[in-house]
């Protein structure tokens, strides 16, 4: 056996031993068996995942680094052949990345590649559809990349700006996430060095994320060994979150028998439990400071909330009976996923409301709190009761949060 | 009584003769020639390797040597250890016909000897002006030693002062070869941590590093054979930045920073977030690092110790042992760019990440 074969066998044995160790060890707090163990080499960035091609920075590909290689993101010494590969920022950056973790809503390490033009990725762009398109099946031409998802708010004012033809859009404010949700959360392993916090990592572990399960809990960041994907294992789906209730997969655009993420309308196990993910930040007592809204109110999704685990409102069912696939006889039993209504990154609508919900495409919320079209996707909104399309209703009748009717 | 005393004396002499560190052993003529002439022919062969045929330079060599450093430690065949008639073995660092398998711990100069942009990155270029890096070592901090300084160029003889530093090639790094120093027996391993012993692998300093050098355990056969219990040992020391032996301690990392200082001085401290991959930093005993190396020493991806053991330690102890420059890089040369120990650019990621994955166990 030559040295290389010896090393390969030892590597394979090493992987087996690590996996065996993960199976056996536990209780010491350092390693926990949490289900499927994903490694970088099975992630989207490695290129071994379906729907993905892997990281492939132009300057490193030119130096024959294979797709998916660490070097496309991390420069061990910020020097190859005696000089810094492009982008040459004049020195090394945190975490050995080729640039600083975060800049603004429109610029940062992740957005250097996840953008539609001038991307550092070979090819010059990376296409990432929003939730309405990726899972809802909506056809759209904007936004089509992550940077564009987030550009519904201005990088400087962090207020809505013209993007994809909308001036009333919304997006997760990345600076808000960095400063108000993550900084100082030492229990989540984020520390107090603001410059070292990449807000994208509040929801994503870049070394594990896959196309189908791109998210990880922010609270898991404290231990990079166990900071696993969220939603890919038993216990992490809407079937689990809705235990005792029903999660109903909603329709996707294109037909009355096409559902999001599943072929079986009764299978709630295919929908990741994004509620747990979202509520790690949005469920914080007192809400979250927001540049645009002052405070994003604390969201509670339990027994007092109709779209959470709470009972249905008979008046609501009379004036807005449920549409398929929901069964009116089971009104009050359903629990919604956050992503049933909201985009995770950004939307041309306010409050990150999706443009496609329950198979209904082209949902426009062009004026503040005119949510008729949103609600009408799942409820037959009686216009003799409800204010019709184009009339505000939010904040008076509906809204998330303690004491509100939603 | 007299016979008993004589017998005891003889026994003692024979015993002591076996236990006294013997530095190099064997026939003096393995390395030296009295007049550089035998049967009318020159005995000196310059840089020509063993088996190399007619040498280009037969001029007498200092110290009455039969060959230069390169000449003694290179060969035309595939052996990494050159056996002599008396049973001694010479470690080979340059095989002219191909990269040996196995190579010795420091690697081999074969690929860099081929030259050109493709091969220059594969070794410390002691042969010719480097077309890849030019006359600046990667990680140089702009020190003004001249382009022919050993810190920037190993192929040219340094022409500056002091005269005793006018060296090149092997002696550009192995500044003061001390083959006759009292370290340990030939083909036997031993701890080397003093100037009297010649320092670990003759790695010592000058100027501010005068009198200082690297500490380590020298494997008896230079890791021609190796395992978790048969290998070199390297000293490491955690320091926040700096370069050279004064700042970084008696370590091989300190020696590397003599030419590549920025890679350590600008690594971003001794805690995350780092700017450059840390060297001489303790492998954490937490997270993905807690099972680094499966806790077993891998001579292919060595670690440094806070103190050099007297014998090879078969274990890796996260929380104590350190990643160092030599964890990832060979000292002389390798088949891979940047003198890396494994095929870092292999299209199979598990191969490309072999060494990385020893510590970064969740990134395999």
XYZ file of C-alpha atoms in Angstrom:
770
model
C 0.000 0.000 0.000
C 1.523 3.324 -0.985
C 1.342 6.381 1.231
C -1.702 7.807 -0.556
C -3.743 4.608 -0.237
C -2.731 4.386 3.403
C -3.856 7.956 3.951
C -7.184 7.434 2.146
C -7.972 4.365 4.192
C -7.045 6.162 7.360
C -9.218 9.105 6.334
C -12.188 6.803 5.679
C -11.563 5.003 8.956
C -11.305 8.347 10.666
C -14.714 9.408 9.334
C -16.229 6.132 10.508
C -14.676 6.551 13.923
C -15.997 10.102 14.217
C -19.462 8.936 13.292
C -19.185 6.037 15.708
C -18.072 8.437 18.372
C -21.064 10.627 17.736
C -23.327 7.626 18.105
C -21.807 6.522 21.372
C -20.895 9.709 23.157
C -23.388 11.872 24.867
C -24.245 13.468 28.134
C -20.994 15.351 28.416
C -22.473 18.311 26.676
C -19.795 18.452 24.034
C -21.187 16.024 21.524
C -24.835 15.168 21.189
C -26.473 12.729 18.898
C -29.056 14.851 17.125
C -29.977 12.680 14.188
C -28.505 12.966 10.738
C -24.898 14.118 10.842
C -24.149 16.352 7.924
C -20.653 17.277 6.944
C -19.370 19.969 4.663
C -18.793 17.473 1.900
C -22.545 16.859 1.715
C -23.471 20.534 1.716
C -24.546 22.826 -1.094
C -21.315 24.795 -0.990
C -19.330 21.621 -1.555
C -21.133 21.029 -4.814
C -22.162 17.511 -3.950
C -25.727 18.545 -3.257
C -28.487 18.417 -5.816
C -29.533 21.737 -7.328
C -26.128 23.220 -6.559
C -22.779 23.527 -8.285
C -20.603 24.382 -5.283
C -18.484 27.373 -4.438
C -16.154 28.304 -7.273
C -14.483 31.691 -6.855
C -13.158 32.997 -10.142
C -9.654 33.792 -8.896
C -9.229 30.429 -7.179
C -10.703 28.425 -10.003
C -8.007 29.970 -12.170
C -5.471 28.470 -9.767
C -7.020 25.038 -10.228
C -8.758 24.796 -6.897
C -11.624 22.367 -7.449
C -15.233 23.383 -7.040
C -16.339 23.194 -3.439
C -12.858 23.662 -2.037
C -12.368 25.609 1.200
C -10.062 27.998 -0.611
C -12.913 29.521 -2.554
C -14.078 31.164 0.672
C -11.109 30.853 3.021
C -7.539 31.916 2.324
C -5.216 30.164 4.755
C -2.625 32.917 4.656
C -4.281 35.528 2.409
C -1.504 34.705 0.007
C -1.199 32.448 -2.993
C 2.052 32.666 -4.852
C 3.035 35.609 -2.710
C 0.009 37.778 -3.363
C -3.576 37.980 -2.175
C -6.065 36.448 -4.590
C -8.904 38.582 -5.865
C -10.601 40.312 -4.244
C -7.441 41.830 -2.911
C -8.585 43.782 0.115
C -5.085 44.731 1.130
C -4.755 42.108 3.789
C -6.274 39.204 5.585
C -9.863 39.235 6.814
C -11.667 37.594 9.681
C -12.195 33.875 9.672
C -9.687 33.703 6.805
C -12.465 34.757 4.468
C -11.673 36.716 1.365
C -13.444 39.751 2.770
C -14.994 40.931 6.003
C -18.085 39.072 7.227
C -20.581 41.886 6.727
C -20.790 45.326 5.241
C -24.282 46.552 4.497
C -27.625 45.310 3.256
C -26.100 45.176 -0.201
C -22.505 44.151 0.511
C -20.897 41.466 2.592
C -19.021 38.241 2.376
C -21.986 36.102 1.352
C -23.359 38.720 -1.000
C -20.040 38.827 -2.818
C -21.126 35.639 -4.544
C -24.851 35.413 -3.935
C -25.774 38.115 -6.386
C -27.014 38.389 -9.922
C -24.115 40.279 -11.447
C -20.466 40.899 -10.682
C -20.514 37.794 -8.533
C -17.171 36.363 -7.446
C -18.538 32.989 -8.495
C -17.490 31.540 -11.827
C -20.179 32.558 -14.258
C -20.698 35.930 -12.648
C -23.994 35.227 -10.928
C -25.780 32.837 -8.599
C -29.500 32.354 -8.972
C -31.486 31.842 -5.818
C -35.248 32.090 -6.092
C -37.379 33.395 -3.261
C -39.705 31.120 -1.328
C -42.745 31.922 -3.455
C -40.896 30.811 -6.549
C -38.734 28.022 -5.118
C -41.505 26.196 -3.289
C -44.642 28.073 -4.282
C -43.993 27.561 -7.947
C -44.591 31.184 -8.827
C -42.979 32.368 -12.011
C -41.152 35.672 -11.663
C -38.147 37.497 -13.019
C -37.356 39.567 -9.984
C -35.927 38.971 -7.479
C -33.777 36.086 -8.689
C -30.736 36.319 -6.436
C -30.171 36.723 -2.720
C -28.752 40.233 -2.940
C -31.852 41.274 -4.812
C -34.036 39.645 -2.156
C -32.537 41.958 0.428
C -32.504 45.113 -1.666
C -36.122 45.931 -1.011
C -34.699 48.153 1.706
C -31.945 50.679 1.157
C -28.462 49.826 2.403
C -28.027 53.226 4.001
C -31.445 54.335 5.210
C -32.626 50.755 5.687
C -36.036 51.853 4.543
C -38.035 50.624 1.535
C -36.608 51.518 -1.849
C -37.501 50.800 -5.444
C -36.657 47.206 -6.240
C -38.243 44.844 -8.728
C -40.776 47.536 -9.497
C -41.965 47.887 -5.918
C -41.389 50.835 -3.624
C -43.139 49.300 -0.643
C -41.155 46.149 -0.312
C -39.603 44.760 2.796
C -36.648 42.665 3.830
C -34.938 41.318 6.857
C -32.683 44.145 7.948
C -29.318 42.460 8.101
C -27.827 45.142 10.288
C -30.714 44.691 12.699
C -30.037 40.984 12.803
C -26.346 41.566 13.399
C -26.778 44.163 16.114
C -30.073 43.406 17.791
C -30.594 39.696 17.400
C -27.127 38.207 17.515
C -24.595 40.568 19.076
C -24.103 39.775 22.716
C -25.857 36.421 22.538
C -22.969 34.606 24.125
C -25.303 31.718 24.867
C -25.543 31.294 21.131
C -21.816 31.712 20.661
C -21.959 35.082 18.946
C -19.948 37.243 21.313
C -19.708 41.004 21.401
C -17.390 41.619 18.478
C -19.914 43.087 16.076
C -17.526 43.083 13.145
C -17.150 39.336 13.489
C -20.881 38.652 13.205
C -22.209 37.669 9.797
C -25.988 38.133 9.990
C -26.576 35.563 7.260
C -25.331 33.001 9.722
C -28.185 33.860 12.017
C -30.202 31.411 9.947
C -27.614 29.571 7.883
C -24.624 27.379 8.632
C -22.635 27.807 5.426
C -20.769 24.561 5.992
C -23.914 22.475 6.254
C -26.660 24.265 4.317
C -28.240 22.275 1.529
C -30.630 23.369 -1.166
C -33.556 21.607 0.484
C -32.613 22.386 4.070
C -30.721 25.654 4.040
C -31.304 26.678 7.650
C -29.806 26.059 11.061
C -30.975 27.426 14.389
C -29.093 30.529 15.558
C -28.924 29.005 19.015
C -26.866 26.130 17.657
C -24.000 28.359 16.603
C -22.231 27.848 19.908
C -20.898 24.427 18.907
C -19.743 24.052 15.324
C -19.769 20.300 15.613
C -23.435 20.027 16.499
C -24.693 23.092 14.625
C -26.727 20.931 12.344
C -29.266 21.552 9.657
C -32.713 22.300 10.927
C -35.768 20.683 9.458
C -34.195 17.586 7.989
C -34.703 15.256 10.892
C -37.578 13.862 12.866
C -38.603 16.316 15.527
C -37.811 19.269 13.288
C -40.839 19.326 11.024
C -44.196 21.011 11.098
C -45.740 17.657 11.921
C -43.840 17.851 15.176
C -44.462 21.537 15.807
C -48.169 21.076 15.195
C -48.463 18.010 17.403
C -52.027 17.843 18.620
C -53.015 20.156 15.810
C -52.713 19.910 12.055
C -50.195 21.382 9.708
C -51.692 21.405 6.239
C -49.220 21.702 3.334
C -50.475 24.571 1.233
C -50.973 24.555 -2.489
C -48.329 25.617 -4.914
C -49.014 27.549 -8.070
C -50.023 25.512 -11.052
C -52.897 23.389 -9.927
C -55.217 22.257 -7.189
C -53.265 19.092 -6.504
C -49.787 20.542 -6.370
C -48.514 21.168 -2.870
C -45.450 22.838 -1.472
C -42.613 20.412 -0.683
C -44.749 17.280 -0.838
C -46.868 15.138 -3.124
C -49.027 14.011 -0.226
C -51.399 16.679 1.066
C -51.602 14.893 4.391
C -47.858 14.679 4.958
C -46.668 17.427 7.268
C -43.256 15.871 7.728
C -41.836 17.406 4.574
C -42.256 20.977 5.788
C -39.415 22.058 8.069
C -40.434 23.565 11.356
C -39.457 27.107 10.441
C -41.567 28.391 13.300
C -39.017 27.251 15.841
C -36.280 28.904 13.776
C -38.103 32.197 13.376
C -39.292 32.341 16.953
C -35.783 31.996 18.332
C -35.448 35.675 17.443
C -39.013 36.808 16.944
C -40.252 35.179 20.102
C -37.897 37.138 22.316
C -39.641 38.905 25.154
C -40.154 42.577 24.404
C -39.724 42.147 20.689
C -36.764 43.206 18.581
C -35.589 46.746 17.880
C -36.186 47.643 14.263
C -34.822 50.521 12.257
C -38.003 50.782 10.206
C -40.660 49.807 12.693
C -39.234 50.865 15.991
C -39.893 47.480 17.440
C -40.865 44.261 15.758
C -43.297 42.913 18.286
C -42.777 39.670 20.052
C -44.594 36.920 18.245
C -46.424 34.299 20.192
C -47.829 31.367 18.287
C -49.622 29.487 20.985
C -53.116 28.987 22.272
C -54.159 32.636 22.010
C -53.328 32.920 18.359
C -55.709 31.757 15.654
C -53.047 30.876 13.088
C -50.972 29.294 15.800
C -52.320 26.741 18.201
C -55.333 28.796 19.117
C -58.943 28.053 18.311
C -60.670 29.491 15.280
C -62.839 32.564 15.604
C -66.417 31.640 14.670
C -66.984 35.125 13.340
C -63.881 34.831 11.279
C -64.959 31.505 9.873
C -68.327 32.972 8.953
C -66.859 35.996 7.204
C -63.824 34.269 5.803
C -64.425 30.540 5.474
C -61.458 28.405 4.650
C -60.414 27.571 1.128
C -58.866 24.247 0.015
C -56.756 22.476 0.949
C -58.025 23.474 4.377
C -61.084 21.614 5.563
C -63.696 23.901 7.062
C -64.828 21.183 9.405
C -61.383 21.237 10.949
C -61.221 24.956 11.433
C -59.382 25.712 14.626
C -57.198 22.669 14.322
C -54.653 24.138 11.972
C -51.248 25.617 12.740
C -49.546 27.660 10.066
C -45.884 27.804 9.244
C -44.326 31.253 9.120
C -43.269 30.588 5.571
C -46.833 29.893 4.506
C -47.240 33.681 4.410
C -43.794 35.234 4.698
C -40.622 35.357 2.665
C -37.498 34.730 4.743
C -35.297 37.233 2.919
C -37.357 39.945 1.268
C -40.499 40.647 -0.684
C -41.996 43.309 -2.919
C -44.771 43.374 -0.290
C -44.555 44.833 3.173
C -43.894 42.699 6.214
C -42.147 40.147 4.007
C -45.554 38.908 2.838
C -45.269 36.432 0.012
C -46.414 37.207 -3.525
C -47.681 33.650 -3.929
C -49.658 32.021 -1.150
C -51.581 28.773 -1.305
C -51.334 28.611 -5.091
C -52.428 32.226 -5.638
C -49.778 34.158 -7.523
C -49.298 37.851 -8.030
C -50.364 38.902 -4.542
C -49.731 42.604 -4.229
C -49.777 44.533 -1.015
C -49.136 47.914 -2.513
C -50.461 50.011 0.332
C -49.748 49.679 3.990
C -51.841 46.996 5.632
C -53.983 46.280 2.611
C -53.859 42.603 3.166
C -57.041 41.501 1.507
C -55.262 39.501 -1.184
C -53.054 37.825 1.374
C -55.932 36.638 3.474
C -58.061 35.821 0.437
C -55.562 33.175 -0.603
C -56.746 30.912 2.208
C -60.066 32.488 3.196
C -63.089 33.342 1.074
C -63.156 36.918 2.167
C -66.710 38.205 2.260
C -66.469 41.657 0.835
C -69.756 42.671 2.443
C -67.974 42.290 5.746
C -64.374 42.869 5.093
C -62.952 46.011 3.616
C -62.330 45.088 0.016
C -59.175 45.004 -1.966
C -57.241 48.176 -1.619
C -58.552 48.993 1.817
C -56.495 48.751 4.927
C -57.326 46.325 7.625
C -54.141 45.520 9.395
C -53.317 46.822 12.804
C -57.016 47.275 13.485
C -58.241 43.767 12.963
C -55.181 41.675 12.483
C -51.612 41.492 13.469
C -49.211 39.205 15.192
C -48.433 39.565 18.819
C -49.882 39.328 22.293
C -53.353 40.734 22.484
C -53.787 41.067 18.767
C -56.313 39.112 16.832
C -54.046 37.292 14.467
C 41.477 -9.949 41.089
C 43.471 -8.263 38.319
C 41.721 -10.361 35.696
C 38.364 -9.420 37.230
C 39.274 -5.697 37.211
C 40.403 -5.890 33.597
C 37.237 -7.697 32.619
C 35.090 -5.124 34.375
C 37.028 -2.308 32.711
C 36.616 -3.855 29.282
C 32.951 -4.415 29.935
C 32.501 -0.817 31.042
C 34.320 0.518 27.998
C 32.219 -1.555 25.660
C 29.038 -0.562 27.451
C 29.849 3.126 27.510
C 30.872 2.988 23.899
C 27.351 1.801 23.070
C 25.442 4.340 25.184
C 27.424 7.500 24.455
C 25.620 9.595 21.808
C 27.670 8.967 18.734
C 26.400 11.674 16.293
C 27.332 10.505 12.826
C 28.865 7.107 12.767
C 30.683 4.907 10.336
C 33.697 5.286 8.090
C 35.082 8.773 7.894
C 35.521 8.229 4.180
C 31.751 8.107 3.795
C 31.874 11.891 4.027
C 35.522 13.013 3.953
C 38.527 12.737 1.695
C 42.015 13.593 2.920
C 43.461 14.927 -0.332
C 40.438 14.817 -2.635
C 42.482 12.527 -4.818
C 42.609 8.804 -5.306
C 44.277 6.986 -8.168
C 44.704 10.332 -9.834
C 41.003 11.037 -9.769
C 39.236 13.719 -7.777
C 37.201 12.421 -4.886
C 35.030 15.510 -4.591
C 31.869 15.513 -6.674
C 30.193 18.783 -5.720
C 26.421 18.661 -5.983
C 26.367 15.434 -7.971
C 24.100 12.866 -6.360
C 24.985 9.338 -5.437
C 25.072 7.408 -8.682
C 25.210 10.636 -10.615
C 28.011 9.869 -13.003
C 30.577 12.507 -13.982
C 30.172 15.545 -11.737
C 30.268 19.076 -13.068
C 32.347 20.378 -10.184
C 35.215 18.374 -8.702
C 36.770 21.237 -6.748
C 37.838 20.367 -3.196
C 35.197 21.176 -0.641
C 35.516 22.729 2.774
C 35.752 20.408 5.754
C 37.409 17.849 3.407
C 33.988 16.732 2.337
C 33.487 14.440 -0.629
C 30.384 16.228 -1.727
C 28.269 19.255 -0.957
C 25.224 18.996 1.259
C 23.119 18.382 -1.792
C 25.573 15.891 -3.195
C 25.544 13.732 -0.078
C 21.836 13.957 0.443
C 20.687 13.243 -3.082
C 20.630 10.173 -5.259
C 19.677 9.065 -8.727
C 17.762 6.033 -7.516
C 14.480 5.913 -5.610
C 15.782 5.291 -2.135
C 15.113 7.776 0.644
C 17.866 6.303 2.777
C 21.225 5.691 1.168
C 22.925 2.690 2.742
C 26.679 2.752 3.065
C 28.942 -0.257 3.185
C 29.362 0.050 6.929
C 25.644 -0.067 7.628
C 25.195 3.630 8.142
C 22.477 5.369 6.192
C 22.357 8.822 4.704
C 18.977 10.587 4.593
C 18.070 11.594 1.059
C 16.178 14.817 0.446
C 16.474 14.952 -3.338
C 15.867 12.059 -5.695
C 16.706 13.077 -9.239
C 14.557 10.406 -10.862
C 11.291 10.871 -9.024
C 9.564 11.602 -5.768
C 10.278 8.714 -3.417
C 7.665 6.708 -1.640
C 7.905 7.010 1.229
C 9.759 10.260 1.431
C 11.410 11.411 4.605
C 9.754 13.779 7.064
C 10.938 16.928 5.341
C 9.719 15.816 1.960
C 11.795 15.864 -1.197
C 13.111 18.456 -3.624
C 12.294 16.427 -6.722
C 9.355 18.429 -8.029
C 10.766 21.873 -7.359
C 13.944 20.780 -9.124
C 11.970 20.477 -12.343
C 11.520 24.245 -12.353
C 9.033 26.481 -14.050
C 5.842 28.060 -12.825
C 4.185 24.690 -12.343
C 6.873 23.248 -10.098
C 8.360 26.267 -8.344
C 5.528 26.300 -5.784
C 6.239 22.700 -4.808
C 9.369 23.293 -2.782
C 11.903 25.611 -1.301
C 13.815 26.360 -4.445
C 17.486 25.766 -3.762
C 18.328 25.157 -7.405
C 17.617 28.223 -9.457
C 16.029 31.652 -9.341
C 12.378 31.131 -8.547
C 10.135 32.310 -11.365
C 6.984 31.884 -9.283
C 7.772 33.868 -6.174
C 10.541 35.984 -7.651
C 12.930 37.074 -4.896
C 10.395 37.606 -2.147
C 9.335 34.884 0.209
C 5.573 34.628 0.705
C 4.702 36.348 3.936
C 7.795 38.512 3.817
C 7.526 41.649 5.890
C 9.808 43.759 3.772
C 12.977 43.216 5.719
C 15.952 44.761 3.970
C 18.334 41.849 3.675
C 18.806 42.015 -0.055
C 17.254 39.929 -2.801
C 19.988 37.307 -2.497
C 19.402 36.986 1.242
C 18.477 33.508 2.336
C 15.269 35.003 3.658
C 14.261 35.733 0.093
C 16.308 33.486 -2.115
C 17.828 30.092 -1.472
C 19.525 29.496 -4.809
C 21.937 32.426 -4.747
C 24.880 32.834 -2.425
C 24.300 35.709 -0.043
C 26.850 38.408 -0.810
C 26.225 40.632 2.184
C 27.773 40.702 5.614
C 28.779 39.093 7.856
C 30.845 36.694 5.822
C 29.788 33.643 7.805
C 26.271 34.112 6.458
C 27.377 33.997 2.827
C 25.553 30.771 2.271
C 22.889 29.374 0.022
C 20.741 26.317 -0.629
C 20.746 23.812 2.223
C 22.756 26.045 4.508
C 20.342 28.858 3.906
C 18.078 27.074 6.377
C 20.349 24.584 8.090
C 22.574 27.397 9.124
C 25.115 25.510 11.187
C 25.184 21.811 10.276
C 26.683 19.937 13.195
C 26.947 16.324 12.125
C 29.420 15.622 14.879
C 27.358 17.206 17.635
C 26.482 14.998 20.574
C 22.807 14.335 20.022
C 21.853 10.696 19.789
C 22.975 7.496 18.163
C 22.845 7.011 14.452
C 19.465 5.607 13.378
C 18.289 6.071 16.919
C 15.833 8.737 17.894
C 16.520 11.314 20.510
C 15.462 14.580 22.003
C 17.453 17.546 20.733
C 17.001 20.815 22.570
C 20.389 22.491 22.935
C 23.012 24.222 20.884
C 25.542 21.605 21.941
C 23.377 19.026 20.230
C 23.165 21.171 17.131
C 19.503 22.005 17.673
C 16.690 20.084 16.074
C 17.682 19.227 12.477
C 20.336 21.962 12.648
C 17.690 24.681 12.661
C 19.224 27.627 14.450
C 19.202 31.379 14.277
C 21.496 34.307 13.760
C 21.433 37.997 14.531
C 18.698 38.348 17.199
C 18.370 34.586 17.078
C 22.054 33.924 17.676
C 22.438 31.031 20.068
C 18.799 30.037 19.696
C 17.279 27.184 17.766
C 14.444 24.732 17.405
C 13.753 21.949 19.858
C 12.361 18.579 18.940
C 12.640 14.835 18.985
C 14.529 13.519 15.988
C 13.153 10.291 14.657
C 16.003 7.854 14.072
C 15.308 7.153 10.432
C 13.892 10.588 9.614
C 10.440 9.019 9.416
C 11.368 6.723 6.608
C 9.160 4.422 8.603
C 6.508 6.089 10.656
C 3.445 5.419 12.696
C 1.578 6.959 15.584
C 4.367 5.776 17.862
C 7.274 6.257 15.462
C 7.785 9.845 14.430
C 9.426 13.181 15.057
C 8.216 15.425 17.813
C 8.031 19.185 17.483
C 8.070 21.911 20.080
C 5.356 24.541 19.938
C 4.703 27.677 21.905
C 1.676 29.916 21.863
C 2.583 33.512 21.224
C 0.473 36.450 20.179
C 2.123 37.444 16.933
C 5.771 38.164 16.450
C 8.390 36.314 14.464
C 11.697 34.596 15.075
C 13.025 32.626 17.987
C 12.958 35.564 20.396
C 9.231 36.171 19.895
C 8.063 32.656 19.167
C 10.252 30.392 21.248
C 12.458 27.442 20.334
C 10.055 26.099 17.737
C 10.055 25.132 14.091
C 7.251 27.668 13.615
C 9.612 30.341 14.885
C 12.145 29.167 12.333
C 9.586 29.408 9.526
C 8.756 32.955 10.540
C 12.329 33.879 9.773
C 11.259 34.062 6.133
C 7.457 33.981 6.395
C 6.885 36.302 9.350
C 3.581 37.863 8.329
C 1.800 34.524 8.339
C 2.290 34.334 12.083
C 2.633 37.935 13.158
C -0.599 38.880 11.390
C -2.639 35.810 12.180
C -5.033 37.793 14.352
C -3.944 36.873 17.836
C -4.491 33.680 19.713
C -8.277 33.535 19.658
C -10.959 33.560 16.996
C -11.650 35.384 14.761
C -8.315 34.716 13.108
C -7.103 36.531 10.032
C -4.785 33.801 8.838
C -4.635 30.146 9.757
C -3.055 30.082 13.206
C 0.214 28.356 13.807
C 1.474 27.279 17.184
C -2.025 27.524 18.506
C -3.587 25.026 20.850
C -6.171 22.790 19.208
C -9.318 23.453 21.234
C -10.791 20.681 23.294
C -14.310 21.564 22.246
C -16.696 21.413 19.352
C -15.439 19.744 16.238
C -11.870 19.853 17.532
C -12.527 17.679 20.568
C -12.065 14.546 18.451
C -9.224 15.905 16.335
C -7.107 13.158 14.823
C -9.360 10.695 16.616
C -6.916 11.566 19.401
C -4.203 9.473 17.725
C -1.014 11.004 16.331
C -0.821 11.041 12.571
C 2.765 11.512 11.357
C 1.346 12.728 8.084
C -0.263 15.676 9.865
C 1.992 16.344 12.857
C 1.214 18.511 15.832
C 3.458 20.456 18.171
C 3.806 19.901 21.896
C 4.358 22.453 24.669
C 7.334 20.383 25.739
C 9.229 17.830 23.727
C 8.728 14.302 25.007
C 11.627 11.943 25.423
C 9.945 9.434 23.141
C 7.282 9.756 20.458
C 3.843 10.241 21.979
C 1.214 8.202 20.108
C -1.632 10.458 21.206
C -2.961 13.876 20.305
C -4.332 15.870 23.207
C -6.760 18.662 22.214
C -6.458 21.431 24.705
C -2.703 20.919 24.920
C -1.195 20.103 21.532
C -0.863 22.664 18.814
C -1.317 23.117 15.117
C 1.881 24.441 13.540
C 3.324 25.290 10.146
C 4.575 21.736 9.668
C 1.118 20.348 10.350
C 0.233 21.278 6.787
C 3.532 21.948 5.029
C 6.660 19.953 4.264
C 9.954 21.694 4.929
C 11.822 20.765 1.752
C 9.301 20.006 -0.928
C 6.302 17.943 -1.818
C 4.315 16.941 -4.889
C 1.877 19.740 -4.154
C 1.761 23.496 -4.362
C 2.842 25.445 -1.293
C 4.716 22.362 -0.128
C 1.476 21.007 1.242
C 1.492 17.546 2.687
C -1.552 16.226 0.869
C -3.178 16.761 -2.486
C -4.957 19.945 -1.508
C -6.328 20.475 -4.985
C -7.672 17.003 -5.577
C -11.109 17.101 -7.147
C -12.312 14.567 -4.603
C -12.949 16.840 -1.641
C -12.359 14.180 0.989
C -8.844 13.808 -0.415
C -8.328 17.552 -0.708
C -9.470 18.016 2.879
C -7.557 15.092 4.363
C -5.277 17.103 6.587
C -7.805 19.857 7.259
C -10.308 17.288 8.415
C -8.009 16.013 11.120
C -8.894 19.095 13.156
C -11.929 20.431 11.347
C -13.811 17.207 11.820
C -17.148 18.627 10.708
C -15.718 19.884 7.420
C -14.683 16.565 5.871
